[in-house]
Tab-separated table of N, CA and C in Angstrom:
chain	number	residue	atom	x	y	z
A	6	MET	N	-33.012	-156.594	-84.081
A	6	MET	CA	-32.179	-157.642	-84.548
A	6	MET	C	-31.790	-158.689	-83.510
A	7	ASN	N	-31.456	-159.569	-84.095
A	7	ASN	CA	-31.203	-160.839	-82.768
A	7	ASN	C	-29.807	-160.686	-83.155
A	8	THR	N	-29.019	-160.321	-81.620
A	8	THR	CA	-27.763	-160.937	-81.444
A	8	THR	C	-27.421	-161.819	-80.758
A	9	SER	N	-26.273	-162.492	-80.523
A	9	SER	CA	-25.805	-163.348	-79.586
A	9	SER	C	-25.211	-162.808	-78.507
A	10	SER	N	-25.391	-163.622	-77.415
A	10	SER	CA	-24.860	-163.479	-76.130
A	10	SER	C	-23.223	-163.189	-76.017
A	11	ALA	N	-22.644	-164.027	-77.199
A	11	ALA	CA	-21.455	-163.764	-77.424
A	11	ALA	C	-20.830	-162.487	-78.068
A	12	LEU	N	-21.879	-161.731	-78.118
A	12	LEU	CA	-21.357	-160.083	-78.459
A	12	LEU	C	-20.353	-159.364	-77.376
A	13	PRO	N	-19.327	-159.533	-77.883
A	13	PRO	CA	-18.663	-158.271	-76.835
A	13	PRO	C	-19.542	-156.924	-76.277
A	14	GLN	N	-19.031	-156.866	-75.455
A	14	GLN	CA	-19.745	-155.670	-74.390
A	14	GLN	C	-19.185	-154.480	-74.807
A	15	LEU	N	-17.927	-154.494	-75.032
A	15	LEU	CA	-17.368	-153.081	-75.663
A	15	LEU	C	-16.585	-153.819	-76.663
A	16	ILE	N	-16.329	-152.772	-77.422
A	16	ILE	CA	-15.808	-152.834	-78.716
A	16	ILE	C	-15.071	-151.629	-79.432
A	17	ILE	N	-13.726	-151.505	-79.271
A	17	ILE	CA	-13.197	-150.294	-79.774
A	17	ILE	C	-12.791	-150.334	-81.231
A	18	VAL	N	-12.865	-149.458	-82.440
A	18	VAL	CA	-12.393	-149.621	-83.040
A	18	VAL	C	-11.515	-148.663	-82.989
A	19	MET	N	-10.330	-148.860	-83.441
A	19	MET	CA	-9.042	-148.028	-83.229
A	19	MET	C	-8.236	-147.969	-84.399
A	20	GLY	N	-7.312	-147.060	-84.134
A	20	GLY	CA	-6.190	-146.637	-85.436
A	20	GLY	C	-5.524	-145.178	-85.283
A	21	VAL	N	-5.154	-144.859	-86.249
A	21	VAL	CA	-4.488	-143.519	-86.354
A	21	VAL	C	-5.457	-142.635	-86.983
A	22	SER	N	-5.557	-141.222	-86.601
A	22	SER	CA	-6.479	-140.173	-87.446
A	22	SER	C	-6.774	-140.157	-88.086
A	23	GLY	N	-8.001	-140.381	-88.912
A	23	GLY	CA	-8.479	-140.635	-90.474
A	23	GLY	C	-8.059	-141.854	-90.758
A	24	CYS	N	-7.950	-143.047	-90.360
A	24	CYS	CA	-8.452	-144.432	-90.354
A	24	CYS	C	-9.709	-144.845	-91.276
A	25	GLY	N	-10.529	-143.600	-90.424
A	25	GLY	CA	-12.119	-144.421	-90.734
A	25	GLY	C	-12.628	-144.874	-89.394
A	26	LYS	N	-11.685	-144.662	-88.512
A	26	LYS	CA	-12.501	-145.671	-87.332
A	26	LYS	C	-13.847	-145.036	-86.768
A	27	SER	N	-14.050	-143.189	-86.881
A	27	SER	CA	-15.096	-143.034	-86.533
A	27	SER	C	-16.332	-143.682	-87.117
A	28	THR	N	-16.234	-143.612	-88.287
A	28	THR	CA	-17.313	-143.895	-89.615
A	28	THR	C	-17.889	-145.457	-89.348
A	29	LEU	N	-16.613	-146.349	-89.520
A	29	LEU	CA	-17.379	-147.651	-88.869
A	29	LEU	C	-17.643	-147.623	-87.506
A	30	ALA	N	-17.348	-146.884	-86.425
A	30	ALA	CA	-17.691	-146.900	-85.008
A	30	ALA	C	-18.869	-146.984	-85.658
A	31	ARG	N	-19.552	-145.497	-85.696
A	31	ARG	CA	-20.518	-145.600	-85.837
A	31	ARG	C	-21.425	-146.125	-86.700
A	32	ARG	N	-21.109	-146.790	-87.828
A	32	ARG	CA	-21.746	-147.659	-88.516
A	32	ARG	C	-22.412	-149.050	-87.596
A	33	LEU	N	-21.450	-149.841	-87.148
A	33	LEU	CA	-21.480	-151.278	-86.702
A	33	LEU	C	-22.244	-150.243	-85.325
A	34	ALA	N	-21.754	-149.385	-84.564
A	34	ALA	CA	-23.227	-149.450	-83.469
A	34	ALA	C	-24.676	-148.950	-83.778
A	35	ASN	N	-24.884	-148.833	-85.327
A	35	ASN	CA	-26.318	-148.581	-85.364
A	35	ASN	C	-26.553	-149.493	-85.618
A	36	VAL	N	-25.592	-150.343	-86.662
A	36	VAL	CA	-26.394	-151.985	-87.101
A	36	VAL	C	-26.686	-153.314	-86.108
A	37	LEU	N	-26.257	-152.371	-84.911
A	37	LEU	CA	-25.750	-153.457	-83.502
A	37	LEU	C	-26.803	-153.154	-82.178
A	38	ALA	N	-27.489	-151.570	-83.256
A	38	ALA	CA	-28.129	-150.906	-81.957
A	38	ALA	C	-27.609	-151.339	-80.622
A	39	ALA	N	-26.378	-150.389	-80.911
A	39	ALA	CA	-25.598	-150.672	-79.762
A	39	ALA	C	-25.273	-148.781	-79.349
A	40	GLN	N	-24.384	-148.433	-78.143
A	40	GLN	CA	-24.427	-147.512	-77.946
A	40	GLN	C	-22.896	-147.027	-78.718
A	41	PHE	N	-22.651	-145.855	-79.079
A	41	PHE	CA	-21.238	-145.412	-79.741
A	41	PHE	C	-20.846	-144.074	-79.047
A	42	ILE	N	-19.826	-144.208	-78.529
A	42	ILE	CA	-18.547	-143.189	-77.811
A	42	ILE	C	-17.711	-142.597	-78.747
A	43	GLU	N	-17.489	-141.636	-79.027
A	43	GLU	CA	-16.359	-140.741	-80.084
A	43	GLU	C	-15.694	-140.022	-79.193
A	44	ALA	N	-14.346	-140.719	-78.551
A	44	ALA	CA	-13.291	-140.756	-77.918
A	44	ALA	C	-12.918	-138.893	-78.540
A	45	ASP	N	-13.010	-138.389	-79.154
A	45	ASP	CA	-12.483	-137.231	-79.432
A	45	ASP	C	-13.473	-136.108	-78.762
A	46	ASP	N	-14.725	-136.492	-78.441
A	46	ASP	CA	-15.507	-135.555	-77.719
A	46	ASP	C	-14.741	-135.863	-76.031
A	47	PHE	N	-14.100	-136.397	-75.891
A	47	PHE	CA	-13.988	-136.288	-74.863
A	47	PHE	C	-12.338	-135.715	-74.433
A	48	HIS	N	-11.643	-135.188	-75.352
A	48	HIS	CA	-10.566	-134.291	-75.236
A	48	HIS	C	-11.112	-133.114	-74.657
A	49	SER	N	-9.976	-132.836	-73.756
A	49	SER	CA	-10.265	-131.109	-73.354
A	49	SER	C	-10.166	-129.896	-74.533
A	50	ALA	N	-10.514	-129.009	-74.330
A	50	ALA	CA	-10.354	-127.540	-74.965
A	50	ALA	C	-8.934	-127.599	-75.305
A	51	ALA	N	-8.052	-127.730	-74.514
A	51	ALA	CA	-6.356	-127.542	-74.561
A	51	ALA	C	-6.128	-128.436	-75.197
A	52	ALA	N	-6.136	-129.692	-75.007
A	52	ALA	CA	-5.702	-130.440	-75.925
A	52	ALA	C	-6.188	-130.532	-77.365
A	53	LYS	N	-7.596	-130.096	-77.845
A	53	LYS	CA	-8.021	-129.813	-79.318
A	53	LYS	C	-7.054	-128.672	-79.751
A	54	ALA	N	-7.176	-127.747	-78.570
A	54	ALA	CA	-5.997	-126.862	-79.301
A	54	ALA	C	-4.833	-126.886	-79.397
A	55	CYS	N	-4.410	-127.743	-78.736
A	55	CYS	CA	-2.712	-128.157	-78.727
A	55	CYS	C	-2.510	-128.779	-79.948
A	56	MET	N	-3.299	-129.752	-80.826
A	56	MET	CA	-3.492	-130.871	-82.046
A	56	MET	C	-3.836	-129.651	-82.919
A	57	ALA	N	-4.721	-128.747	-82.973
A	57	ALA	CA	-5.105	-128.028	-83.926
A	57	ALA	C	-3.792	-127.085	-84.473
A	58	GLN	N	-2.711	-126.743	-83.334
A	58	GLN	CA	-1.686	-125.406	-83.460
A	58	GLN	C	-0.342	-126.373	-84.531
A	59	GLY	N	-0.715	-127.967	-84.715
A	59	GLY	CA	0.104	-128.978	-85.196
A	59	GLY	C	0.944	-129.375	-84.037
A	60	ILE	N	0.569	-129.583	-82.780
A	60	ILE	CA	1.558	-129.783	-81.719
A	60	ILE	C	1.070	-131.277	-81.187
A	61	ALA	N	1.709	-132.226	-80.932
A	61	ALA	CA	1.488	-133.659	-80.251
A	61	ALA	C	1.487	-133.918	-79.468
A	62	LEU	N	0.030	-134.330	-78.748
A	62	LEU	CA	0.438	-134.395	-77.076
A	62	LEU	C	1.128	-135.626	-76.763
A	63	THR	N	1.586	-135.071	-75.645
A	63	THR	CA	2.445	-136.296	-74.735
A	63	THR	C	1.526	-137.244	-73.799
A	64	ASP	N	2.118	-138.134	-73.607
A	64	ASP	CA	1.673	-139.522	-72.889
A	64	ASP	C	0.767	-138.636	-71.553
A	65	GLU	N	1.695	-138.122	-71.463
A	65	GLU	CA	0.954	-137.344	-69.624
A	65	GLU	C	-0.331	-136.457	-70.295
A	66	GLN	N	-0.191	-135.668	-71.814
A	66	GLN	CA	-1.397	-134.827	-71.833
A	66	GLN	C	-2.324	-135.923	-71.693
A	67	ARG	N	-2.407	-137.076	-72.795
A	67	ARG	CA	-3.295	-137.971	-73.165
A	67	ARG	C	-4.380	-138.566	-71.799
A	68	GLN	N	-3.524	-138.618	-70.486
A	68	GLN	CA	-3.829	-139.379	-69.270
A	68	GLN	C	-4.992	-138.702	-68.790
A	69	PRO	N	-5.575	-137.896	-68.774
A	69	PRO	CA	-6.877	-137.431	-68.448
A	69	PRO	C	-7.978	-137.763	-69.199
A	70	TRP	N	-7.728	-137.629	-70.788
A	70	TRP	CA	-8.607	-137.987	-71.938
A	70	TRP	C	-8.873	-139.322	-71.219
A	71	ILE	N	-8.095	-140.520	-71.558
A	71	ILE	CA	-8.117	-141.602	-71.244
A	71	ILE	C	-8.927	-141.918	-69.988
A	72	GLY	N	-8.484	-141.241	-69.030
A	72	GLY	CA	-9.052	-141.393	-67.425
A	72	GLY	C	-10.550	-141.333	-67.939
A	73	ARG	N	-11.233	-139.707	-68.344
A	73	ARG	CA	-12.580	-139.422	-69.021
A	73	ARG	C	-12.768	-140.175	-69.702
A	74	LEU	N	-12.091	-140.833	-70.290
A	74	LEU	CA	-13.209	-142.777	-71.419
A	74	LEU	C	-13.321	-143.333	-70.634
A	75	LEU	N	-12.537	-143.805	-69.670
A	75	LEU	CA	-12.622	-144.994	-68.753
A	75	LEU	C	-13.857	-144.902	-67.614
A	76	HIS	N	-14.065	-143.492	-67.120
A	76	HIS	CA	-14.893	-143.619	-66.544
A	76	HIS	C	-16.378	-143.291	-67.290
A	77	GLN	N	-16.572	-142.936	-68.347
A	77	GLN	CA	-17.580	-143.487	-69.064
A	77	GLN	C	-17.826	-144.491	-69.481
A	78	VAL	N	-16.857	-145.425	-69.658
A	78	VAL	CA	-17.351	-146.721	-70.064
A	78	VAL	C	-17.218	-147.362	-69.264
A	79	ASN	N	-16.876	-147.380	-67.830
A	79	ASN	CA	-17.109	-147.857	-66.233
A	79	ASN	C	-18.747	-147.792	-66.136
A	80	ASN	N	-19.294	-146.550	-66.372
A	80	ASN	CA	-20.535	-146.495	-66.093
A	80	ASN	C	-21.642	-146.796	-66.866
A	81	LEU	N	-21.389	-147.494	-68.050
A	81	LEU	CA	-22.213	-148.098	-68.715
A	81	LEU	C	-23.140	-148.959	-68.649
A	82	THR	N	-23.659	-149.459	-68.718
A	82	THR	CA	-24.977	-150.950	-68.735
A	82	THR	C	-24.170	-151.715	-69.232
A	83	GLU	N	-23.888	-153.355	-68.435
A	83	GLU	CA	-23.462	-154.306	-69.158
A	83	GLU	C	-24.506	-154.864	-69.930
A	84	LEU	N	-26.065	-154.453	-70.006
A	84	LEU	CA	-26.818	-154.781	-70.804
A	84	LEU	C	-27.016	-154.926	-72.172
A	85	GLN	N	-26.033	-153.512	-72.503
A	85	GLN	CA	-25.943	-153.176	-73.791
A	85	GLN	C	-24.342	-153.330	-74.477
A	86	THR	N	-24.582	-153.654	-75.452
A	86	THR	CA	-23.216	-153.279	-76.164
A	86	THR	C	-22.695	-152.234	-76.520
A	87	THR	N	-21.340	-151.398	-76.395
A	87	THR	CA	-20.836	-150.170	-76.772
A	87	THR	C	-19.616	-150.100	-77.791
A	88	VAL	N	-19.612	-148.974	-78.687
A	88	VAL	CA	-18.858	-149.180	-79.484
A	88	VAL	C	-18.266	-147.564	-79.322
A	89	LEU	N	-16.792	-147.764	-79.222
A	89	LEU	CA	-15.926	-147.031	-78.915
A	89	LEU	C	-14.907	-146.918	-80.008
A	90	ALA	N	-15.121	-145.633	-80.618
A	90	ALA	CA	-14.308	-145.367	-81.557
A	90	ALA	C	-12.817	-144.702	-80.826
A	91	PHE	N	-11.738	-145.070	-80.628
A	91	PHE	CA	-10.598	-144.468	-79.872
A	91	PHE	C	-9.330	-144.958	-80.899
A	92	SER	N	-8.692	-144.192	-80.209
A	92	SER	CA	-7.205	-144.209	-81.851
A	92	SER	C	-6.353	-145.823	-80.854
A	93	GLY	N	-6.221	-145.777	-79.317
A	93	GLY	CA	-5.748	-147.089	-78.878
A	93	GLY	C	-4.343	-147.071	-79.424
A	94	LEU	N	-3.588	-146.033	-79.416
A	94	LEU	CA	-1.866	-146.332	-79.856
A	94	LEU	C	-1.144	-146.956	-79.385
A	95	LYS	N	-1.312	-147.063	-78.107
A	95	LYS	CA	-0.090	-147.699	-76.790
A	95	LYS	C	-1.104	-148.754	-75.870
A	96	ARG	N	-0.349	-149.823	-76.143
A	96	ARG	CA	-0.312	-151.006	-75.850
A	96	ARG	C	-1.044	-150.802	-74.073
A	97	SER	N	-0.126	-149.687	-73.610
A	97	SER	CA	-1.028	-149.604	-72.337
A	97	SER	C	-2.519	-148.818	-72.159
A	98	HIS	N	-2.854	-148.032	-72.741
A	98	HIS	CA	-3.880	-147.531	-73.130
A	98	HIS	C	-4.983	-148.552	-73.195
A	99	ARG	N	-4.522	-149.411	-74.401
A	99	ARG	CA	-5.633	-150.645	-74.450
A	99	ARG	C	-5.651	-151.482	-73.644
A	100	ASP	N	-4.543	-151.541	-72.504
A	100	ASP	CA	-4.751	-152.581	-71.737
A	100	ASP	C	-5.342	-151.980	-70.229
A	101	CYS	N	-5.506	-150.297	-70.369
A	101	CYS	CA	-6.626	-149.751	-69.343
A	101	CYS	C	-7.751	-150.097	-69.535
A	102	PHE	N	-8.333	-150.304	-71.062
A	102	PHE	CA	-9.746	-150.951	-71.105
A	102	PHE	C	-10.280	-152.616	-70.641
A	103	ARG	N	-8.847	-152.853	-71.251
A	103	ARG	CA	-9.100	-155.012	-70.578
A	103	ARG	C	-9.354	-154.653	-69.025
A	104	ALA	N	-8.636	-153.609	-68.434
A	104	ALA	CA	-8.308	-153.636	-66.962
A	104	ALA	C	-10.402	-153.855	-66.370
A	105	LEU	N	-10.801	-153.042	-67.037
A	105	LEU	CA	-12.529	-153.054	-66.809
A	105	LEU	C	-13.030	-153.709	-66.722
A	106	GLY	N	-12.863	-154.874	-67.005
A	106	GLY	CA	-13.794	-156.174	-67.096
A	106	GLY	C	-14.395	-156.698	-68.013
A	107	TYR	N	-14.940	-155.788	-68.587
A	107	TYR	CA	-15.997	-156.110	-70.139
A	107	TYR	C	-15.303	-157.050	-71.008
A	108	ARG	N	-16.240	-157.669	-71.742
A	108	ARG	CA	-15.743	-158.692	-72.684
A	108	ARG	C	-15.542	-157.541	-73.903
A	109	THR	N	-13.970	-157.710	-74.231
A	109	THR	CA	-13.322	-156.494	-74.928
A	109	THR	C	-12.806	-156.898	-75.911
A	110	LEU	N	-13.390	-156.294	-77.353
A	110	LEU	CA	-12.582	-156.754	-78.601
A	110	LEU	C	-12.079	-155.300	-79.273
A	111	PHE	N	-10.964	-155.435	-79.753
A	111	PHE	CA	-10.356	-154.183	-80.539
A	111	PHE	C	-10.690	-154.806	-81.730
A	112	ILE	N	-10.807	-153.064	-82.630
A	112	ILE	CA	-10.558	-153.660	-83.960
A	112	ILE	C	-9.477	-152.431	-84.746
A	113	TRP	N	-8.362	-153.202	-85.187
A	113	TRP	CA	-7.619	-152.269	-85.499
A	113	TRP	C	-7.547	-152.074	-87.003
A	114	LEU	N	-7.557	-150.782	-87.654
A	114	LEU	CA	-8.067	-150.234	-89.002
A	114	LEU	C	-6.300	-150.362	-89.233
A	115	ALA	N	-5.966	-151.467	-89.860
A	115	ALA	CA	-4.305	-150.777	-90.524
A	115	ALA	C	-4.644	-150.569	-91.873
A	116	VAL	N	-4.220	-149.078	-91.999
A	116	VAL	CA	-4.394	-148.186	-92.892
A	116	VAL	C	-2.856	-147.903	-93.801
A	117	ASP	N	-2.694	-147.795	-94.969
A	117	ASP	CA	-1.788	-146.888	-95.528
A	117	ASP	C	-1.753	-145.412	-95.481
A	118	GLU	N	-0.609	-145.310	-94.919
A	118	GLU	CA	-0.201	-144.008	-94.664
A	118	GLU	C	-0.131	-142.651	-95.525
A	119	ILE	N	-0.409	-143.044	-96.916
A	119	ILE	CA	-0.652	-142.482	-98.022
A	119	ILE	C	-2.036	-142.002	-97.937
A	120	GLU	N	-2.729	-142.661	-97.914
A	120	GLU	CA	-4.406	-143.139	-98.094
A	120	GLU	C	-4.890	-142.003	-96.790
A	121	VAL	N	-4.322	-142.413	-95.991
A	121	VAL	CA	-4.907	-141.584	-94.754
A	121	VAL	C	-4.386	-140.289	-94.678
A	122	LEU	N	-3.274	-139.992	-95.058
A	122	LEU	CA	-2.534	-138.580	-95.413
A	122	LEU	C	-3.667	-137.737	-96.072
A	123	GLN	N	-4.086	-138.137	-97.398
A	123	GLN	CA	-4.885	-137.921	-98.235
A	123	GLN	C	-6.324	-137.603	-97.387
A	124	ARG	N	-6.754	-138.320	-96.858
A	124	ARG	CA	-8.367	-137.998	-96.178
A	124	ARG	C	-7.966	-137.335	-94.916
A	125	LEU	N	-6.948	-136.917	-94.346
A	125	LEU	CA	-6.855	-135.999	-93.305
A	125	LEU	C	-6.687	-134.633	-94.461
A	126	SER	N	-5.970	-134.628	-95.402
A	126	SER	CA	-5.812	-133.428	-95.719
A	126	SER	C	-7.235	-132.616	-96.821
A	127	ASN	N	-8.152	-133.835	-96.711
A	127	ASN	CA	-9.596	-133.348	-97.305
A	127	ASN	C	-10.363	-133.007	-96.056
A	128	ARG	N	-9.996	-133.556	-94.858
A	128	ARG	CA	-11.415	-133.416	-94.058
A	128	ARG	C	-11.141	-132.084	-93.394
A	129	LYS	N	-12.412	-131.575	-93.247
A	129	LYS	CA	-12.921	-130.177	-92.822
A	129	LYS	C	-13.386	-129.806	-91.441
A	130	ASP	N	-13.435	-129.298	-90.860
A	130	ASP	CA	-13.824	-129.246	-89.444
A	130	ASP	C	-13.350	-129.968	-88.050
A	131	HIS	N	-12.096	-130.566	-88.646
A	131	HIS	CA	-11.536	-131.442	-87.865
A	131	HIS	C	-10.665	-130.844	-86.944
A	132	PHE	N	-10.443	-131.201	-85.723
A	132	PHE	CA	-8.898	-130.407	-85.103
A	132	PHE	C	-7.571	-130.905	-85.699
A	133	PHE	N	-8.078	-131.985	-85.721
A	133	PHE	CA	-6.254	-132.733	-86.222
A	133	PHE	C	-5.939	-132.720	-87.282
A	134	PRO	N	-4.787	-131.970	-87.414
A	134	PRO	CA	-4.196	-131.854	-89.040
A	134	PRO	C	-3.774	-132.752	-89.826
A	135	ALA	N	-3.304	-133.110	-90.595
A	135	ALA	CA	-2.490	-133.908	-91.611
A	135	ALA	C	-1.050	-133.885	-91.168
A	136	SER	N	-0.755	-132.686	-90.245
A	136	SER	CA	0.738	-132.754	-90.170
A	136	SER	C	1.258	-133.336	-88.906
A	137	LEU	N	0.025	-133.641	-88.524
A	137	LEU	CA	0.055	-134.495	-86.433
A	137	LEU	C	0.343	-136.519	-87.613
A	138	LEU	N	0.180	-136.826	-88.526
A	138	LEU	CA	-0.057	-138.253	-88.696
A	138	LEU	C	1.055	-138.734	-88.378
A	139	LYS	N	2.365	-138.394	-89.259
A	139	LYS	CA	3.596	-138.788	-88.559
A	139	LYS	C	3.838	-138.991	-87.261
A	140	SER	N	3.534	-138.064	-86.323
A	140	SER	CA	3.148	-138.423	-84.607
A	140	SER	C	2.868	-139.601	-84.312
A	141	GLN	N	1.233	-139.548	-84.857
A	141	GLN	CA	0.944	-140.965	-84.407
A	141	GLN	C	0.988	-141.788	-85.133
A	142	LEU	N	1.640	-142.157	-85.961
A	142	LEU	CA	2.077	-143.425	-86.631
A	142	LEU	C	3.358	-143.690	-86.012
A	143	SER	N	4.155	-142.997	-85.110
A	143	SER	CA	5.615	-142.998	-84.334
A	143	SER	C	5.035	-143.297	-82.762
A	144	ALA	N	3.895	-143.254	-82.350
A	144	ALA	CA	3.150	-143.415	-81.234
A	144	ALA	C	2.905	-144.791	-81.415
A	145	LEU	N	1.929	-145.630	-82.381
A	145	LEU	CA	1.480	-146.432	-82.569
A	145	LEU	C	2.632	-147.499	-82.177
A	146	GLU	N	1.396	-148.293	-81.231
A	146	GLU	CA	2.474	-150.305	-80.578
A	146	GLU	C	1.326	-150.784	-81.867
A	147	GLN	N	1.471	-151.530	-82.807
A	147	GLN	CA	0.773	-152.349	-83.310
A	147	GLN	C	0.864	-153.440	-83.046
A	148	PRO	N	-0.900	-153.735	-82.629
A	148	PRO	CA	-1.133	-155.135	-81.846
A	148	PRO	C	-1.425	-155.813	-82.555
A	149	THR	N	-0.092	-156.282	-83.487
A	149	THR	CA	-0.065	-157.394	-83.709
A	149	THR	C	-0.009	-158.735	-82.939
A	150	ASP	N	0.568	-158.921	-81.591
A	150	ASP	CA	0.434	-159.856	-81.265
A	150	ASP	C	-0.574	-160.129	-80.015
A	151	GLU	N	-2.190	-159.263	-79.960
A	151	GLU	CA	-3.084	-159.315	-79.258
A	151	GLU	C	-3.980	-159.529	-78.963
A	152	LEU	N	-4.368	-160.679	-78.683
A	152	LEU	CA	-5.363	-161.906	-78.945
A	152	LEU	C	-6.377	-161.714	-79.101
A	153	ASP	N	-6.863	-160.043	-78.373
A	153	ASP	CA	-8.448	-160.254	-78.670
A	153	ASP	C	-8.683	-158.938	-79.414
A	154	VAL	N	-7.625	-158.494	-80.411
A	154	VAL	CA	-7.337	-157.510	-81.824
A	154	VAL	C	-7.752	-157.988	-83.129
A	155	LEU	N	-8.731	-157.937	-83.678
A	155	LEU	CA	-8.823	-158.140	-85.206
A	155	LEU	C	-8.644	-157.019	-85.817
A	156	ILE	N	-7.901	-157.529	-86.916
A	156	ILE	CA	-7.389	-156.411	-87.531
A	156	ILE	C	-8.287	-156.564	-88.932
A	157	LEU	N	-8.420	-155.141	-89.113
A	157	LEU	CA	-9.293	-154.803	-91.049
A	157	LEU	C	-7.915	-153.986	-91.546
A	158	CYS	N	-8.241	-154.238	-92.812
A	158	CYS	CA	-7.074	-153.688	-93.927
A	158	CYS	C	-8.365	-152.744	-94.180
A	159	GLN	N	-7.792	-151.617	-95.600
A	159	GLN	CA	-8.383	-150.666	-96.035
A	159	GLN	C	-8.774	-150.855	-97.479
A	160	ASN	N	-8.602	-152.303	-97.886
A	160	ASN	CA	-9.235	-152.570	-99.093
A	160	ASN	C	-10.649	-153.189	-99.147
A	161	GLU	N	-11.071	-153.198	-97.686
A	161	GLU	CA	-12.930	-153.409	-98.166
A	161	GLU	C	-13.870	-152.048	-97.441
A	162	ASN	N	-14.468	-152.219	-98.563
A	162	ASN	CA	-15.424	-150.585	-97.865
A	162	ASN	C	-16.333	-151.308	-97.041
A	163	ILE	N	-16.382	-150.053	-96.170
A	163	ILE	CA	-17.136	-149.881	-94.970
A	163	ILE	C	-18.367	-151.419	-94.867
A	164	GLU	N	-18.923	-151.170	-95.693
A	164	GLU	CA	-20.327	-152.344	-95.802
A	164	GLU	C	-19.492	-153.781	-95.495
A	165	GLU	N	-18.688	-153.922	-96.379
A	165	GLU	CA	-17.591	-155.152	-96.694
A	165	GLU	C	-17.300	-155.370	-95.073
A	166	GLN	N	-16.594	-154.259	-94.575
A	166	GLN	CA	-16.328	-154.883	-92.600
A	166	GLN	C	-17.474	-154.964	-91.888
A	167	ILE	N	-18.348	-154.181	-92.489
A	167	ILE	CA	-19.621	-154.831	-91.124
A	167	ILE	C	-20.070	-155.824	-91.480
A	168	VAL	N	-20.064	-156.569	-92.678
A	168	VAL	CA	-20.700	-158.284	-92.912
A	168	VAL	C	-19.359	-159.185	-92.356
A	169	ARG	N	-17.845	-158.639	-92.479
A	169	ARG	CA	-17.481	-159.204	-91.759
A	169	ARG	C	-17.370	-159.448	-90.414
A	170	LEU	N	-17.426	-158.568	-90.217
A	170	LEU	CA	-17.717	-158.403	-88.357
A	170	LEU	C	-18.817	-158.879	-87.742
A	171	LEU	N	-19.869	-158.736	-88.405
A	171	LEU	CA	-21.371	-159.528	-87.659
A	171	LEU	C	-20.776	-160.835	-88.310
A	172	LYS	N	-20.099	-161.358	-89.040
A	172	LYS	CA	-19.800	-162.937	-89.513
A	172	LYS	C	-18.990	-163.342	-87.741
A	173	VAL	N	-18.200	-162.305	-87.778
A	173	VAL	CA	-17.171	-162.683	-86.102
A	173	VAL	C	-18.212	-162.859	-85.533
A	174	PHE	N	-18.908	-161.893	-85.049
A	174	PHE	CA	-19.712	-161.947	-84.181
A	174	PHE	C	-20.722	-163.003	-83.989
A	175	SER	N	-21.154	-163.569	-85.031
A	175	SER	CA	-21.908	-164.466	-85.391
A	175	SER	C	-23.644	-163.995	-85.082
A	176	VAL	N	-23.335	-162.759	-85.588
A	176	VAL	CA	-24.999	-162.018	-85.571
A	176	VAL	C	-25.622	-162.595	-86.084
A	177	LYS	N	-27.187	-162.811	-86.195
A	177	LYS	CA	-27.795	-163.347	-87.269
A	177	LYS	C	-28.613	-161.783	-87.681
A	178	VAL	N	-29.091	-161.688	-88.779
A	178	VAL	CA	-29.505	-160.179	-89.509
A	178	VAL	C	-31.097	-160.869	-89.838
A	179	ILE	N	-31.908	-160.301	-89.313
A	179	ILE	CA	-33.367	-160.203	-89.810
A	179	ILE	C	-33.451	-160.023	-91.360
A	180	ASP	N	-34.306	-161.038	-91.974
A	180	ASP	CA	-34.397	-161.085	-93.208
A	180	ASP	C	-33.366	-160.712	-94.387
A	181	ASN	N	-31.951	-160.993	-93.832
A	181	ASN	CA	-30.794	-160.704	-94.622
A	181	ASN	C	-30.401	-159.457	-94.967
A	182	LYS	N	-30.835	-158.743	-94.047
A	182	LYS	CA	-30.557	-156.976	-94.003
A	182	LYS	C	-29.952	-156.306	-92.820
A	183	LEU	N	-28.863	-155.665	-92.857
A	183	LEU	CA	-27.853	-154.793	-92.299
A	183	LEU	C	-28.770	-153.877	-91.426
A	184	GLY	N	-30.172	-153.588	-91.867
A	184	GLY	CA	-30.493	-151.977	-91.268
A	184	GLY	C	-30.539	-151.320	-92.082
A	185	VAL	N	-29.942	-151.024	-93.415
A	185	VAL	CA	-29.449	-150.261	-93.926
A	185	VAL	C	-30.979	-149.082	-95.128
């Protein structure tokens, strides 16, 4: 794939649990031939157990997790784009990634609470229960005034979102194919 040098070095797909950020981030990384990082993989066993019991994490409990993510991202090569699936609920958390100095773009998946609740209820083998959605929605500081945030709504399917993002990045796709 022929990509532009204007492509962000770090693309963070963010939103509440169940919004589809991991699915979109993984697909986008695949299309861009970028590295994919799943933030959930960096939660401690204790944090996952806490959430599995329906107990929301406090800001203090989130700090070591964010620290591990920052360390991982900071050790990346600047030659390859990285796509991170990360809740990014608070502006201060997003600011930590901005402070790393990479060309960064956040993609916020703004979704309907009822739709997300249904997705979470149908999800199997994940530590985050549907009962915690309200706590994430309460903690979410919507990034509507942040210039490096692109807002995607749930009314587009994933392939439509990918095409829209490639246009934003001005990425040329060989033979008009996304590599699917």
